[in-house]
mmCIF file of C-alpha atoms in Angstrom:
data_model
loop_
_atom_site.group_PDB
_atom_site.id
_atom_site.type_symbol
_atom_site.label_atom_id
_atom_site.label_comp_id
_atom_site.label_asym_id
_atom_site.label_seq_id
_atom_site.Cartn_x
_atom_site.Cartn_y
_atom_site.Cartn_z
ATOM 1 C CA GLN Q 1 -0.794 -15.365 -9.980
ATOM 2 C CA GLY Q 2 -3.079 -15.663 -6.617
ATOM 3 C CA LEU Q 3 -5.317 -12.528 -4.955
ATOM 4 C CA LEU Q 4 -3.979 -9.912 -2.667
ATOM 5 C CA VAL Q 5 -6.111 -9.410 0.432
ATOM 6 C CA GLU Q 6 -5.415 -6.090 2.318
ATOM 7 C CA PHE Q 7 -6.711 -5.679 6.246
ATOM 8 C CA GLY Q 8 -5.407 -3.077 8.765
ATOM 9 C CA GLY Q 9 -8.357 -0.275 8.231
ATOM 10 C CA GLY Q 10 -10.565 1.578 10.487
ATOM 11 C CA SER Q 11 -11.487 4.725 11.800
ATOM 12 C CA VAL Q 12 -8.935 6.848 14.203
ATOM 13 C CA GLN Q 13 -8.804 10.480 14.980
ATOM 14 C CA PRO Q 14 -6.672 12.927 13.579
ATOM 15 C CA GLY Q 15 -2.933 12.214 14.575
ATOM 16 C CA GLY Q 16 -3.461 8.808 15.100
ATOM 17 C CA SER Q 17 -2.244 5.894 13.615
ATOM 18 C CA LEU Q 18 -2.826 2.554 11.776
ATOM 19 C CA ARG Q 19 -0.861 -0.166 10.211
ATOM 20 C CA LEU Q 20 -2.669 -1.580 7.093
ATOM 21 C CA SER Q 21 -1.198 -5.064 6.005
ATOM 22 C CA CYS Q 22 -0.772 -7.001 2.325
ATOM 23 C CA GLY Q 23 -0.936 -10.454 2.232
ATOM 24 C CA GLY Q 24 -1.016 -12.792 -1.373
ATOM 25 C CA VAL Q 25 -3.142 -15.809 -1.199
ATOM 26 C CA GLY Q 26 -1.205 -18.424 -3.090
ATOM 27 C CA PHE Q 27 1.862 -16.503 -2.977
ATOM 28 C CA ALA Q 28 4.740 -14.005 -1.582
ATOM 29 C CA VAL Q 29 3.541 -10.732 -2.121
ATOM 30 C CA ASN Q 30 7.092 -9.926 -0.403
ATOM 31 C CA GLU Q 31 8.704 -11.299 -2.805
ATOM 32 C CA TYR Q 32 7.061 -9.385 -5.589
ATOM 33 C CA GLY Q 33 6.865 -6.144 -4.381
ATOM 34 C CA ALA Q 34 3.848 -3.712 -4.424
ATOM 35 C CA GLY Q 35 2.023 -0.247 -4.318
ATOM 36 C CA TRP Q 36 -0.095 0.788 -2.266
ATOM 37 C CA PHE Q 37 -2.968 3.773 -3.512
ATOM 38 C CA ARG Q 38 -6.194 4.779 -2.282
ATOM 39 C CA GLN Q 39 -9.341 6.480 -3.521
ATOM 40 C CA ALA Q 40 -11.495 9.197 -1.812
ATOM 41 C CA PRO Q 41 -15.080 9.619 -2.724
ATOM 42 C CA GLY Q 42 -15.479 11.757 -6.001
ATOM 43 C CA LYS Q 43 -11.439 11.429 -6.226
ATOM 44 C CA GLU Q 44 -9.208 9.691 -8.128
ATOM 45 C CA ARG Q 45 -6.827 7.365 -7.566
ATOM 46 C CA GLU Q 46 -3.804 8.536 -5.714
ATOM 47 C CA ALA Q 47 -0.666 6.228 -5.783
ATOM 48 C CA VAL Q 48 0.679 6.576 -2.193
ATOM 49 C CA SER Q 49 4.129 4.265 -2.198
ATOM 50 C CA CYS Q 50 5.589 1.616 -3.728
ATOM 51 C CA ILE Q 51 8.230 -1.440 -2.611
ATOM 52 C CA THR Q 52 10.476 -3.525 -4.337
ATOM 53 C CA THR Q 53 11.169 -6.826 -4.165
ATOM 54 C CA TYR Q 54 11.965 -8.037 -0.354
ATOM 55 C CA GLY Q 55 11.647 -3.893 0.482
ATOM 56 C CA ALA Q 56 15.096 -3.489 -1.144
ATOM 57 C CA GLY Q 57 13.725 0.105 -2.517
ATOM 58 C CA THR Q 58 10.632 2.379 -1.506
ATOM 59 C CA ILE Q 59 9.312 5.465 -2.360
ATOM 60 C CA TYR Q 60 6.196 7.916 -1.405
ATOM 61 C CA ALA Q 61 3.927 10.460 -2.465
ATOM 62 C CA ASP Q 62 4.773 13.941 -1.110
ATOM 63 C CA SER Q 63 1.819 14.111 0.868
ATOM 64 C CA VAL Q 64 2.312 11.135 3.392
ATOM 65 C CA ASN Q 65 6.308 11.496 3.006
ATOM 66 C CA GLY Q 66 7.510 11.166 6.575
ATOM 67 C CA ARG Q 67 4.460 10.115 8.020
ATOM 68 C CA PHE Q 68 3.756 6.723 6.382
ATOM 69 C CA THR Q 69 5.971 4.076 5.935
ATOM 70 C CA VAL Q 70 5.793 1.428 3.709
ATOM 71 C CA SER Q 71 7.868 -2.783 4.203
ATOM 72 C CA THR Q 72 7.808 -6.332 3.985
ATOM 73 C CA ASP Q 73 7.585 -8.808 6.866
ATOM 74 C CA ASN Q 74 9.934 -11.508 4.642
ATOM 75 C CA ALA Q 75 9.451 -13.827 7.641
ATOM 76 C CA LYS Q 76 5.575 -13.723 7.336
ATOM 77 C CA LYS Q 77 5.395 -12.670 3.776
ATOM 78 C CA VAL Q 78 3.335 -9.573 3.762
ATOM 79 C CA ILE Q 79 3.823 -5.787 3.254
ATOM 80 C CA TYR Q 80 2.888 -3.296 5.263
ATOM 81 C CA LEU Q 81 1.312 0.350 5.457
ATOM 82 C CA GLN Q 82 2.528 1.880 8.823
ATOM 83 C CA MET Q 83 0.655 4.990 8.565
ATOM 84 C CA ASN Q 84 1.266 8.179 11.617
ATOM 85 C CA ASN Q 85 -0.014 11.272 12.374
ATOM 86 C CA LEU Q 86 -2.995 10.487 10.042
ATOM 87 C CA LYS Q 87 -5.261 13.083 8.744
ATOM 88 C CA PRO Q 88 -8.574 13.686 7.860
ATOM 89 C CA GLU Q 89 -7.140 14.038 4.084
ATOM 90 C CA ASP Q 90 -6.134 10.641 4.826
ATOM 91 C CA THR Q 91 -9.409 9.168 4.833
ATOM 92 C CA ALA Q 92 -10.051 6.628 1.507
ATOM 93 C CA VAL Q 93 -10.458 3.343 0.553
ATOM 94 C CA TYR Q 94 -6.648 2.274 0.208
ATOM 95 C CA TYR Q 95 -5.608 -0.915 -2.116
ATOM 96 C CA CYS Q 96 -2.362 -2.721 -2.573
ATOM 97 C CA ALA Q 97 -1.663 -3.935 -6.128
ATOM 98 C CA THR Q 98 1.145 -6.531 -7.422
ATOM 99 C CA ARG Q 99 2.278 -7.903 -10.882
ATOM 100 C CA ASN Q 100 3.062 -11.123 -11.929
ATOM 101 C CA TYR Q 101 6.729 -10.348 -11.913
ATOM 102 C CA ILE Q 102 9.014 -8.936 -9.205
ATOM 103 C CA ILE Q 103 9.350 -5.003 -8.843
ATOM 104 C CA LYS Q 104 12.894 -4.232 -8.915
ATOM 105 C CA ASP Q 105 12.578 0.048 -9.060
ATOM 106 C CA CYS Q 106 9.213 1.782 -8.207
ATOM 107 C CA ASP Q 107 8.386 4.165 -11.202
ATOM 108 C CA THR Q 108 5.022 5.199 -12.664
ATOM 109 C CA ASN Q 109 5.200 3.006 -15.465
ATOM 110 C CA ILE Q 110 4.632 -0.081 -13.580
ATOM 111 C CA LYS Q 111 1.256 -1.882 -14.747
ATOM 112 C CA TYR Q 112 -0.021 -3.606 -11.999
ATOM 113 C CA ASN Q 113 -2.488 -6.374 -12.672
ATOM 114 C CA THR Q 114 -3.497 -7.830 -9.325
ATOM 115 C CA TRP Q 115 -5.390 -5.327 -6.620
ATOM 116 C CA GLY Q 116 -6.649 -6.433 -3.382
ATOM 117 C CA GLN Q 117 -10.677 -5.543 -2.746
ATOM 118 C CA GLY Q 118 -9.394 -2.816 -0.427
ATOM 119 C CA THR Q 119 -9.732 -1.384 3.335
ATOM 120 C CA GLN Q 120 -11.110 1.837 4.450
ATOM 121 C CA VAL Q 121 -9.422 4.207 6.241
ATOM 122 C CA THR Q 122 -11.324 6.958 7.975
ATOM 123 C CA VAL Q 123 -10.044 9.873 10.087
ATOM 124 C CA SER Q 124 -12.331 12.076 12.051
ATOM 125 C CA SER Q 125 -12.819 13.645 14.801
#
């Protein structure tokens, strides 16, 4: 399997929005499904969301449910994380991750083996 690349991070004020994108280099990540994770300084990595193959199913952490939306663009072969009503506590480096066989169900036992380089999201006034 190839590499993952995330982009779309940046700095916004509280209440603002950002859309992160995750693309595969050499493969179609939307076909496999992926998880989104984040890690803030001094904190453990946190699972944010997961989407199954071709976007058939999604789950969200309680902390982002109702504000974040994960989706696939099957024409562009990418996965998005739309983040609305951002809060300062959303500040972190965000990563997408996948594995070398398709994700049919999002559960906590998924072993991701391909990770992107991360993109910084900063929410501050």
